[in-house]
Amino acid sequence: MTIHTLEGKIPLVMNVLITSASIPVVMDIAIELSSIHKLILTDTKDVSSSIKFIRSAIGHDSDTNDLVKGMDVIIHSGLVNNSDNESSQLDYHMRCTYNLLWAAWEEKVPRVVYLSSLTQMDKYEENLAVTERWRPLPRTDTQSLCYHLGEYVCREFAREDKLEIVCLRLGDIVNNGVNHESSSSVYIDDVVTAIDKALSYDASGWDIFHIQSDVPNARYLTGQPWQGGDELPVNLGYTPRPRTKA
Amino acid sequence: MNVLILGANGMLGPHVVKALESAHNLRLTDINDLDTTHEYIKIDVSNLEQVVEVAKGMDAIINLSVLRHDRKLAFDVSARGCYNMMRAAVEHNISRIVNTGPHFTITGRTYEAYDHLIGPDVPPHPGTYLYAHTKSLGQEICRVFTENYGIHVMSLLFYMFMDAETHRFYPEAPVTETGKDFTPYTVSWRDAALSFSCALDIDLEDLPSKCEAFFVFPDLPHQKFTNEKIKRILGWKPQDRLEQFWRK
């Protein structure tokens, strides 16, 4: 099996597909990234945007292959669409994720960035130094399960070297008055910085990174390079923008 | 015990019913019609409301439902079906769940192709093969529920089945030759069914955790997999060693 890496051929402007464009925060991320990269947005529902949009059911058919063909990276969000019922949400985040990754593998898309959440780790006590090496502790609410099961699907594609997958577990996103700052917050500009780094850093095949902002009493450690055995360290190169007041 | 069986009209269903019917009250369900003397309700396991409704008044749920090859239905039945079952268990305070699947729900090719004495207590490597992947997602959903609620899930994992008398996997299958070896993870239908009795009989407090997986096959000489756990914890005693297939 071949990994189609970006190594040595990283284009300055990348062709990027972003899923779940109907979710406001995903659109906000897309708008920021559109100033850097050539984007295509997709969703199972119609979305009005100045960025190119292709509606897709992300089914098991050639339409999904056509959707991903020619992409350098796919950014796949684990956020649930609250207008769907729980069965549809679970179906999308398991089956459609599988379909999307399968098509990406067939069309030789080099990399997938999966947007998960640090809520997967928030059952640990706050005084613990929780990092990417710790076991996720999902809850049974649909959003938590969808993040977890989306990661599960991604991990198996990476395990078989079908795709290079970067999993970003994002803190509680603060943007345009959505969510107040907490010890788990990540501001939208830091999210965009982390995603932009994830598009082109030297990935190992299956990497997880915890992403949060420089907020007082920040709960999660972030920006640490990881090294296993005699391998070279894996480093996203993400550093949150300084915000903490002295 | 009042026992709900999901997917009762599949290949394993009739054997399980036969093994349990003298000791338990059975409520059978399936998406297909079923001719039975037991209570039968036709449901679609991928329908949350139907599964929650049919589980009312039950003490245990056995999930035999599976769909292997259709991309949409495999996720509907094998993955979301487990979610629906666990939601029903929470709704009705059902603390005993017996789930089923193939061994590669946990030990996929990355184990089977390389190792021996493979047991069920290892991190799951289902890979992307649709059947393994969807059943593994279902099992993972069950596991997450056990970590958040007082529900116990026992996963009975199978691979190949054999009729010990006809030497066929299923009635229409060709007769398997004796003395030529066979899949080193094969169990007779009747022994497979007996494992469900064990899973209903065990005191839940005697399980090591709220989520346990068991490999179900008799003592075979290959040492490719190990059945030590189901014998030790559930007290399962298989009758058919299927010796005629692995001895010349």
Short mmCIF file of C-alpha atoms in Angstrom, two decimals:
data_model
loop_
_atom_site.label_atom_id
_atom_site.label_comp_id
_atom_site.label_asym_id
_atom_site.label_seq_id
_atom_site.Cartn_x
_atom_site.Cartn_y
_atom_site.Cartn_z
CA MET A 1 0.00 0.00 0.00
CA THR A 2 1.24 3.47 -0.83
CA ILE A 3 1.00 6.59 1.27
CA HIS A 4 0.59 9.55 -1.01
CA THR A 5 2.56 12.06 1.01
CA LEU A 6 2.96 15.75 0.45
CA GLU A 7 6.68 15.45 1.05
CA GLY A 8 8.74 17.47 -1.36
CA LYS A 9 5.81 18.80 -3.32
CA ILE A 10 3.96 21.13 -1.02
CA PRO A 11 2.20 23.72 -3.12
CA LEU A 12 1.99 27.27 -1.77
CA VAL A 13 -1.67 27.40 -2.57
CA MET A 14 -3.41 24.14 -1.84
CA ASN A 15 -6.65 22.71 -3.12
CA VAL A 16 -8.67 22.12 0.02
CA LEU A 17 -12.10 20.55 0.46
CA ILE A 18 -13.98 21.47 3.65
CA THR A 19 -17.01 19.47 4.82
CA SER A 20 -19.96 20.57 7.00
CA ALA A 21 -19.95 24.06 5.51
CA SER A 22 -23.45 24.77 6.83
CA ILE A 23 -22.11 24.90 10.38
CA PRO A 24 -21.30 28.56 11.11
CA VAL A 25 -17.94 28.03 12.78
CA VAL A 26 -16.80 25.81 9.90
CA MET A 27 -17.75 28.57 7.48
CA ASP A 28 -15.81 31.07 9.59
CA ILE A 29 -12.73 28.82 9.37
CA ALA A 30 -13.24 28.46 5.62
CA ILE A 31 -13.46 32.22 5.10
CA GLU A 32 -10.15 32.69 6.91
CA LEU A 33 -8.45 29.88 4.97
CA SER A 34 -9.84 31.12 1.64
CA SER A 35 -7.40 34.01 1.73
CA ILE A 36 -4.54 31.49 1.64
CA HIS A 37 -5.83 28.44 -0.24
CA LYS A 38 -8.18 27.45 -3.03
CA LEU A 39 -11.22 26.06 -1.28
CA ILE A 40 -14.24 24.00 -2.16
CA LEU A 41 -16.97 23.70 0.43
CA THR A 42 -19.40 20.84 0.72
CA ASP A 43 -22.36 19.81 2.86
CA THR A 44 -25.36 17.55 2.63
CA LYS A 45 -27.48 20.73 2.68
CA ASP A 46 -27.37 23.76 0.44
CA VAL A 47 -25.08 26.55 1.61
CA SER A 48 -24.87 30.08 0.28
CA SER A 49 -21.30 31.29 0.04
CA SER A 50 -18.94 33.29 -2.15
CA ILE A 51 -16.60 30.29 -1.92
CA LYS A 52 -17.23 27.48 -4.40
CA PHE A 53 -19.77 25.06 -2.94
CA ILE A 54 -20.75 21.56 -4.07
CA ARG A 55 -23.64 19.86 -2.35
CA SER A 56 -22.94 16.19 -1.66
CA ALA A 57 -24.59 13.35 0.25
CA ILE A 58 -21.09 11.85 0.61
CA GLY A 59 -22.49 8.54 -0.46
CA HIS A 60 -20.81 5.40 -1.72
CA ASP A 61 -20.77 6.43 -5.35
CA SER A 62 -18.72 8.21 -7.98
CA ASP A 63 -20.06 11.61 -6.92
CA THR A 64 -17.94 11.44 -3.80
CA ASN A 65 -14.90 10.45 -5.84
CA ASP A 66 -15.56 13.42 -8.14
CA LEU A 67 -15.86 15.66 -5.09
CA VAL A 68 -12.44 14.76 -3.66
CA LYS A 69 -10.56 14.36 -6.95
CA GLY A 70 -7.65 16.80 -7.28
CA MET A 71 -7.66 17.87 -3.64
CA ASP A 72 -4.41 18.28 -1.73
CA VAL A 73 -6.15 18.13 1.62
CA ILE A 74 -9.62 17.42 2.96
CA ILE A 75 -10.67 19.14 6.18
CA HIS A 76 -13.42 17.01 7.69
CA SER A 77 -15.30 18.40 10.66
CA GLY A 78 -16.62 16.23 13.46
CA LEU A 79 -19.10 18.90 14.54
CA VAL A 80 -22.69 17.69 14.37
CA ASN A 81 -25.34 19.62 12.55
CA ASN A 82 -27.93 20.43 15.18
CA SER A 83 -30.74 20.52 12.64
CA ASP A 84 -30.35 16.75 12.11
CA ASN A 85 -31.71 14.09 14.46
CA GLU A 86 -29.33 11.81 16.36
CA SER A 87 -29.66 8.91 13.92
CA SER A 88 -28.73 11.17 11.01
CA GLN A 89 -25.87 12.69 12.95
CA LEU A 90 -24.41 9.28 13.80
CA ASP A 91 -24.95 8.07 10.25
CA TYR A 92 -23.11 11.05 8.81
CA HIS A 93 -20.16 10.87 11.17
CA MET A 94 -19.65 7.12 10.74
CA ARG A 95 -20.83 6.18 7.26
CA CYS A 96 -20.14 9.44 5.43
CA THR A 97 -16.73 9.74 7.07
CA TYR A 98 -15.98 6.20 5.85
CA ASN A 99 -17.23 7.04 2.36
CA LEU A 100 -15.23 10.25 2.25
CA LEU A 101 -12.00 8.58 3.34
CA TRP A 102 -12.54 5.66 1.00
CA ALA A 103 -12.97 8.03 -1.93
CA ALA A 104 -9.96 10.06 -0.77
CA TRP A 105 -7.85 6.91 -0.77
CA GLU A 106 -9.07 5.90 -4.21
CA GLU A 107 -8.40 9.36 -5.62
CA LYS A 108 -4.97 9.57 -3.97
CA VAL A 109 -5.72 12.60 -1.83
CA PRO A 110 -2.53 13.01 0.21
CA ARG A 111 -3.91 14.16 3.52
CA VAL A 112 -7.04 14.46 5.65
CA VAL A 113 -7.34 16.81 8.62
CA TYR A 114 -10.06 15.68 11.02
CA LEU A 115 -11.46 18.28 13.39
CA SER A 116 -12.30 16.68 16.71
CA SER A 117 -12.67 18.17 20.17
CA LEU A 118 -10.90 18.37 23.50
CA THR A 119 -14.22 17.52 25.13
CA GLN A 120 -13.10 13.93 24.52
CA MET A 121 -10.67 14.47 27.40
CA ASP A 122 -12.68 16.59 29.82
CA LYS A 123 -13.68 13.73 32.12
CA TYR A 124 -10.13 13.78 33.44
CA GLU A 125 -9.55 15.97 36.48
CA GLU A 126 -8.45 19.48 35.62
CA ASN A 127 -5.22 19.18 37.62
CA LEU A 128 -3.91 16.38 35.40
CA ALA A 129 -1.42 17.07 32.61
CA VAL A 130 -3.62 15.57 29.90
CA THR A 131 -1.92 15.30 26.53
CA GLU A 132 -2.46 13.52 23.23
CA ARG A 133 -1.07 10.32 24.76
CA TRP A 134 -4.03 9.96 27.12
CA ARG A 135 -7.00 7.75 26.34
CA PRO A 136 -10.13 9.61 25.19
CA LEU A 137 -13.12 9.30 27.53
CA PRO A 138 -16.16 10.06 25.37
CA ARG A 139 -19.66 10.53 26.69
CA THR A 140 -22.79 9.10 25.13
CA ASP A 141 -24.33 12.35 23.92
CA THR A 142 -24.42 12.40 20.15
CA GLN A 143 -21.81 15.13 19.70
CA SER A 144 -19.29 13.38 21.91
CA LEU A 145 -19.94 10.02 20.27
CA CYS A 146 -19.64 11.52 16.79
CA TYR A 147 -16.24 13.01 17.56
CA HIS A 148 -15.09 9.71 19.01
CA LEU A 149 -16.46 7.49 16.25
CA GLY A 150 -15.17 9.87 13.58
CA GLU A 151 -11.71 9.52 15.09
CA TYR A 152 -12.22 5.75 15.18
CA VAL A 153 -12.97 5.60 11.44
CA CYS A 154 -10.02 7.86 10.64
CA ARG A 155 -7.63 5.81 12.76
CA GLU A 156 -8.34 2.60 10.87
CA PHE A 157 -7.65 4.23 7.49
CA ALA A 158 -4.38 5.53 8.89
CA ARG A 159 -3.53 2.16 10.43
CA GLU A 160 -3.75 0.56 7.01
CA ASP A 161 -1.61 3.34 5.50
CA LYS A 162 -4.45 4.24 3.19
CA LEU A 163 -4.27 7.92 4.10
CA GLU A 164 -2.19 10.37 6.09
CA ILE A 165 -4.53 11.69 8.77
CA VAL A 166 -4.07 14.55 11.20
CA CYS A 167 -6.55 14.73 14.05
CA LEU A 168 -6.86 18.14 15.68
CA ARG A 169 -8.72 18.09 18.99
CA LEU A 170 -9.90 21.67 19.32
CA GLY A 171 -10.84 23.43 22.54
CA ASP A 172 -14.17 25.22 22.92
CA ILE A 173 -14.12 27.58 19.97
CA VAL A 174 -14.61 31.26 20.81
CA ASN A 175 -15.70 33.32 17.85
CA ASN A 176 -17.94 36.32 17.27
CA GLY A 177 -19.42 36.09 20.73
CA VAL A 178 -20.07 32.34 20.47
CA ASN A 179 -18.90 30.77 23.77
CA HIS A 180 -17.28 32.73 26.57
CA GLU A 181 -13.64 32.20 27.35
CA SER A 182 -12.94 29.22 29.61
CA SER A 183 -9.86 27.25 30.56
CA SER A 184 -10.49 25.03 27.50
CA SER A 185 -11.02 27.82 24.97
CA VAL A 186 -9.47 28.18 21.59
CA TYR A 187 -9.93 31.35 19.59
CA ILE A 188 -10.79 31.12 15.94
CA ASP A 189 -7.50 32.69 14.80
CA ASP A 190 -5.59 29.97 16.65
CA VAL A 191 -7.82 27.33 15.07
CA VAL A 192 -7.01 28.68 11.62
CA THR A 193 -3.30 28.79 12.46
CA ALA A 194 -3.37 25.16 13.64
CA ILE A 195 -5.29 23.97 10.59
CA ASP A 196 -2.97 25.82 8.24
CA LYS A 197 0.00 24.14 9.94
CA ALA A 198 -1.76 20.77 9.69
CA LEU A 199 -2.07 21.12 5.93
CA SER A 200 1.63 20.92 5.28
CA TYR A 201 3.77 19.89 8.30
CA ASP A 202 5.82 16.69 8.11
CA ALA A 203 3.20 14.21 9.30
CA SER A 204 3.76 10.62 10.45
CA GLY A 205 0.59 9.08 9.03
CA TRP A 206 -1.60 9.26 12.14
CA ASP A 207 -1.05 12.24 14.40
CA ILE A 208 -3.24 13.74 17.12
CA PHE A 209 -2.74 17.29 18.38
CA HIS A 210 -4.52 19.13 21.17
CA ILE A 211 -5.21 22.72 20.20
CA GLN A 212 -6.14 25.46 22.59
CA SER A 213 -5.35 29.12 23.09
CA ASP A 214 -3.17 30.96 25.53
CA VAL A 215 -5.86 31.63 28.11
CA PRO A 216 -5.50 31.95 31.89
CA ASN A 217 -5.16 28.54 33.56
CA ALA A 218 -5.17 26.80 30.17
CA ARG A 219 -6.37 23.29 30.86
CA TYR A 220 -4.58 21.39 28.11
CA LEU A 221 -0.94 21.35 27.13
CA THR A 222 -0.48 22.23 23.49
CA GLY A 223 2.27 22.66 20.95
CA GLN A 224 4.53 19.88 22.19
CA PRO A 225 6.50 17.77 19.70
CA TRP A 226 6.08 14.02 20.08
CA GLN A 227 8.73 11.40 19.69
CA GLY A 228 8.43 7.64 19.83
CA GLY A 229 11.42 5.28 19.94
CA ASP A 230 14.16 6.33 17.55
CA GLU A 231 11.80 8.14 15.22
CA LEU A 232 12.12 11.82 14.44
CA PRO A 233 9.84 14.03 16.55
CA VAL A 234 6.44 14.85 15.12
CA ASN A 235 5.81 18.55 15.48
CA LEU A 236 2.84 20.44 14.15
CA GLY A 237 4.62 23.73 14.78
CA TYR A 238 1.55 25.29 16.35
CA THR A 239 2.04 27.97 18.95
CA PRO A 240 -0.98 29.83 20.28
CA ARG A 241 -0.96 33.57 19.86
CA PRO A 242 0.07 35.21 23.16
CA ARG A 243 -2.98 36.63 24.95
CA THR A 244 -2.41 36.14 28.64
CA LYS A 245 -2.03 39.46 30.41
CA ALA A 246 1.05 39.80 32.61
CA MET B 1 -35.36 -13.86 32.50
CA ASN B 2 -37.18 -11.84 29.81
CA VAL B 3 -34.83 -11.79 26.86
CA LEU B 4 -35.11 -9.68 23.73
CA ILE B 5 -33.35 -11.10 20.68
CA LEU B 6 -32.56 -8.68 17.85
CA GLY B 7 -31.98 -10.30 14.47
CA ALA B 8 -33.56 -13.57 15.56
CA ASN B 9 -34.14 -14.79 12.02
CA GLY B 10 -30.49 -14.78 11.02
CA MET B 11 -28.30 -17.86 10.71
CA LEU B 12 -27.48 -18.07 14.41
CA GLY B 13 -30.95 -17.12 15.66
CA PRO B 14 -32.71 -20.51 15.51
CA HIS B 15 -29.82 -22.20 17.35
CA VAL B 16 -29.85 -19.55 20.08
CA VAL B 17 -33.61 -19.80 20.48
CA LYS B 18 -33.34 -23.56 20.85
CA ALA B 19 -30.64 -23.20 23.50
CA LEU B 20 -32.54 -20.61 25.56
CA GLU B 21 -36.24 -21.34 25.18
CA SER B 22 -36.57 -23.80 28.06
CA ALA B 23 -35.09 -21.40 30.62
CA HIS B 24 -36.17 -17.92 29.48
CA ASN B 25 -39.08 -15.93 28.09
CA LEU B 26 -38.03 -14.90 24.61
CA ARG B 27 -39.19 -11.91 22.59
CA LEU B 28 -37.92 -12.38 19.06
CA THR B 29 -37.48 -9.55 16.58
CA ASP B 30 -36.24 -9.33 13.03
CA ILE B 31 -36.72 -7.22 9.95
CA ASN B 32 -37.98 -10.32 8.13
CA ASP B 33 -41.06 -12.39 8.90
CA LEU B 34 -40.52 -15.23 11.33
CA ASP B 35 -42.65 -18.31 11.95
CA THR B 36 -42.29 -19.08 15.66
CA THR B 37 -44.19 -20.11 18.76
CA HIS B 38 -42.46 -17.33 20.73
CA GLU B 39 -43.52 -13.71 20.91
CA TYR B 40 -42.39 -12.10 17.67
CA ILE B 41 -42.30 -8.42 16.70
CA LYS B 42 -41.13 -7.25 13.32
CA ILE B 43 -38.78 -4.29 13.67
CA ASP B 44 -35.92 -2.58 11.91
CA VAL B 45 -32.95 -2.48 14.28
CA SER B 46 -31.78 0.75 12.67
CA ASN B 47 -34.96 2.48 13.85
CA LEU B 48 -34.30 4.00 17.27
CA GLU B 49 -37.93 4.36 18.31
CA GLN B 50 -38.77 0.77 17.36
CA VAL B 51 -35.83 -0.67 19.26
CA VAL B 52 -36.55 1.38 22.39
CA GLU B 53 -40.21 0.39 22.27
CA VAL B 54 -39.61 -3.32 21.81
CA ALA B 55 -37.13 -3.49 24.72
CA LYS B 56 -39.73 -2.48 27.30
CA GLY B 57 -40.04 -5.04 30.11
CA MET B 58 -36.90 -6.96 29.16
CA ASP B 59 -34.11 -8.09 31.50
CA ALA B 60 -31.51 -8.73 28.81
CA ILE B 61 -30.91 -8.03 25.12
CA ILE B 62 -29.11 -10.34 22.72
CA ASN B 63 -28.04 -8.68 19.49
CA LEU B 64 -27.65 -11.11 16.59
CA SER B 65 -28.35 -8.53 13.89
CA VAL B 66 -25.76 -8.04 11.19
CA LEU B 67 -25.48 -6.86 7.63
CA ARG B 68 -22.19 -7.41 5.93
CA HIS B 69 -21.88 -6.11 2.42
CA ASP B 70 -24.16 -3.17 1.60
CA ARG B 71 -22.34 0.04 2.52
CA LYS B 72 -25.45 1.86 3.79
CA LEU B 73 -27.15 -1.06 5.52
CA ALA B 74 -23.95 -2.27 7.17
CA PHE B 75 -23.64 1.02 9.04
CA ASP B 76 -27.39 1.14 9.73
CA VAL B 77 -27.55 -2.34 11.24
CA SER B 78 -24.11 -3.18 12.58
CA ALA B 79 -23.15 0.25 13.96
CA ARG B 80 -26.27 2.32 14.57
CA GLY B 81 -28.19 -0.78 15.60
CA CYS B 82 -25.86 -1.05 18.59
CA TYR B 83 -26.45 2.59 19.47
CA ASN B 84 -30.19 2.00 19.39
CA MET B 85 -29.84 -1.11 21.54
CA MET B 86 -27.78 0.77 24.14
CA ARG B 87 -30.21 3.68 24.18
CA ALA B 88 -32.98 1.16 24.80
CA ALA B 89 -30.97 -0.40 27.62
CA VAL B 90 -30.55 2.99 29.27
CA GLU B 91 -34.22 3.82 28.80
CA HIS B 92 -35.44 0.60 30.40
CA ASN B 93 -32.64 -0.01 32.93
CA ILE B 94 -31.53 -3.20 31.22
CA SER B 95 -28.13 -4.07 32.60
CA ARG B 96 -27.25 -7.22 30.63
CA ILE B 97 -26.41 -7.01 26.93
CA VAL B 98 -24.99 -9.80 24.80
CA ASN B 99 -23.57 -8.43 21.57
CA THR B 100 -22.12 -10.50 18.74
CA GLY B 101 -19.71 -10.09 15.89
CA PRO B 102 -16.82 -11.62 14.03
CA HIS B 103 -13.47 -11.98 15.78
CA PHE B 104 -12.01 -9.33 13.47
CA THR B 105 -14.17 -6.77 15.22
CA ILE B 106 -11.12 -6.73 17.48
CA THR B 107 -8.38 -8.82 15.95
CA GLY B 108 -8.28 -7.82 12.31
CA ARG B 109 -5.67 -8.67 9.76
CA THR B 110 -2.93 -6.82 11.63
CA TYR B 111 -3.20 -9.50 14.31
CA GLU B 112 -4.38 -12.57 12.40
CA ALA B 113 -1.82 -12.35 9.61
CA TYR B 114 1.11 -12.16 11.99
CA ASP B 115 0.44 -13.70 15.39
CA HIS B 116 -0.58 -16.77 17.35
CA LEU B 117 -2.37 -17.31 20.66
CA ILE B 118 -4.45 -14.25 19.81
CA GLY B 119 -6.91 -13.36 22.55
CA PRO B 120 -9.79 -10.89 22.75
CA ASP B 121 -8.26 -8.52 25.33
CA VAL B 122 -6.27 -6.37 22.95
CA PRO B 123 -6.96 -2.94 21.41
CA PRO B 124 -9.29 -3.31 18.43
CA HIS B 125 -7.72 -3.33 14.97
CA PRO B 126 -10.71 -3.85 12.69
CA GLY B 127 -9.17 -2.09 9.72
CA THR B 128 -11.33 -0.72 6.93
CA TYR B 129 -12.97 -3.96 5.74
CA LEU B 130 -16.64 -2.99 5.82
CA TYR B 131 -17.94 -5.93 7.84
CA ALA B 132 -15.22 -5.70 10.49
CA HIS B 133 -15.27 -1.93 10.58
CA THR B 134 -19.01 -1.51 11.07
CA LYS B 135 -19.31 -4.25 13.68
CA SER B 136 -16.32 -2.77 15.48
CA LEU B 137 -17.96 0.65 15.54
CA GLY B 138 -21.02 -1.00 17.06
CA GLN B 139 -18.89 -2.67 19.68
CA GLU B 140 -17.15 0.62 20.45
CA ILE B 141 -20.51 2.32 20.95
CA CYS B 142 -21.41 -0.44 23.42
CA ARG B 143 -18.12 0.08 25.25
CA VAL B 144 -18.65 3.83 25.60
CA PHE B 145 -22.11 3.23 27.06
CA THR B 146 -20.71 0.80 29.61
CA GLU B 147 -18.27 3.48 30.75
CA ASN B 148 -21.09 5.94 31.29
CA TYR B 149 -23.90 3.73 32.63
CA GLY B 150 -24.37 0.67 34.81
CA ILE B 151 -24.72 -1.61 31.80
CA HIS B 152 -22.72 -4.78 31.20
CA VAL B 153 -21.94 -5.86 27.65
CA MET B 154 -20.58 -9.28 26.80
CA SER B 155 -19.43 -9.60 23.22
CA LEU B 156 -19.44 -13.14 21.88
CA LEU B 157 -17.16 -13.21 18.87
CA PHE B 158 -17.28 -15.87 16.20
CA TYR B 159 -15.62 -16.61 12.89
CA MET B 160 -16.73 -19.79 11.13
CA PHE B 161 -19.60 -22.08 12.06
CA MET B 162 -19.98 -25.78 11.31
CA ASP B 163 -22.80 -28.27 11.57
CA ALA B 164 -21.03 -31.07 13.41
CA GLU B 165 -23.24 -33.72 11.79
CA THR B 166 -23.65 -32.60 8.17
CA HIS B 167 -20.17 -31.03 7.94
CA ARG B 168 -21.68 -27.99 6.26
CA PHE B 169 -21.32 -24.34 7.33
CA TYR B 170 -24.98 -23.85 6.48
CA PRO B 171 -27.56 -26.13 4.80
CA GLU B 172 -26.82 -25.05 1.22
CA ALA B 173 -23.05 -25.01 1.63
CA PRO B 174 -20.84 -27.74 0.21
CA VAL B 175 -19.73 -30.52 2.55
CA THR B 176 -16.37 -29.69 4.14
CA GLU B 177 -13.74 -32.36 3.59
CA THR B 178 -12.39 -34.06 6.68
CA GLY B 179 -8.68 -34.42 7.38
CA LYS B 180 -7.72 -31.33 5.37
CA ASP B 181 -7.64 -28.75 8.18
CA PHE B 182 -10.02 -25.81 8.37
CA THR B 183 -10.28 -22.26 9.65
CA PRO B 184 -8.58 -22.37 13.07
CA TYR B 185 -11.50 -20.54 14.62
CA THR B 186 -14.55 -22.67 13.89
CA VAL B 187 -17.35 -23.65 16.24
CA SER B 188 -20.38 -25.89 15.88
CA TRP B 189 -23.70 -24.10 15.75
CA ARG B 190 -24.94 -25.86 18.88
CA ASP B 191 -21.84 -24.98 20.89
CA ALA B 192 -22.06 -21.39 19.69
CA ALA B 193 -25.65 -21.26 20.93
CA LEU B 194 -24.63 -22.65 24.34
CA SER B 195 -22.37 -19.66 24.89
CA PHE B 196 -25.48 -17.45 25.06
CA SER B 197 -26.83 -19.51 27.95
CA CYS B 198 -23.56 -18.92 29.76
CA ALA B 199 -23.77 -15.17 29.09
CA LEU B 200 -27.27 -15.06 30.58
CA ASP B 201 -26.39 -17.24 33.56
CA ILE B 202 -23.28 -15.50 34.84
CA ASP B 203 -23.62 -13.13 37.78
CA LEU B 204 -22.68 -9.73 36.39
CA GLU B 205 -20.57 -9.09 39.46
CA ASP B 206 -18.34 -11.98 38.41
CA LEU B 207 -17.31 -10.25 35.18
CA PRO B 208 -13.90 -8.52 35.29
CA SER B 209 -15.40 -5.32 33.87
CA LYS B 210 -18.62 -3.96 32.39
CA CYS B 211 -17.39 -4.62 28.86
CA GLU B 212 -15.91 -8.01 28.07
CA ALA B 213 -15.24 -9.80 24.78
CA PHE B 214 -15.00 -13.56 24.35
CA PHE B 215 -13.67 -15.70 21.53
CA VAL B 216 -16.05 -18.62 21.02
CA PHE B 217 -14.51 -21.77 19.56
CA PRO B 218 -13.64 -25.21 20.95
CA ASP B 219 -10.20 -26.53 21.88
CA LEU B 220 -8.39 -26.61 18.55
CA PRO B 221 -4.75 -27.59 18.09
CA HIS B 222 -3.68 -24.70 15.85
CA GLN B 223 -2.98 -22.23 18.70
CA LYS B 224 -3.79 -19.42 16.32
CA PHE B 225 -6.37 -17.99 18.72
CA THR B 226 -7.12 -18.72 22.35
CA ASN B 227 -10.49 -19.63 23.88
CA GLU B 228 -9.15 -19.66 27.43
CA LYS B 229 -11.17 -16.65 28.55
CA ILE B 230 -14.66 -17.88 27.74
CA LYS B 231 -14.00 -21.19 29.46
CA ARG B 232 -12.53 -19.52 32.54
CA ILE B 233 -15.04 -16.71 33.00
CA LEU B 234 -18.29 -17.90 31.44
CA GLY B 235 -17.73 -21.58 32.14
CA TRP B 236 -18.53 -22.49 28.54
CA LYS B 237 -17.91 -26.18 27.79
CA PRO B 238 -18.03 -26.96 24.08
CA GLN B 239 -19.14 -30.43 23.05
CA ASP B 240 -17.84 -30.58 19.48
CA ARG B 241 -14.08 -30.52 19.02
CA LEU B 242 -14.51 -30.94 15.25
CA GLU B 243 -11.52 -33.27 15.34
CA GLN B 244 -12.39 -34.94 12.07
CA PHE B 245 -11.38 -31.79 10.22
CA TRP B 246 -7.96 -31.16 11.72
CA ARG B 247 -6.80 -34.77 12.22
CA LYS B 248 -5.70 -36.85 9.17
#
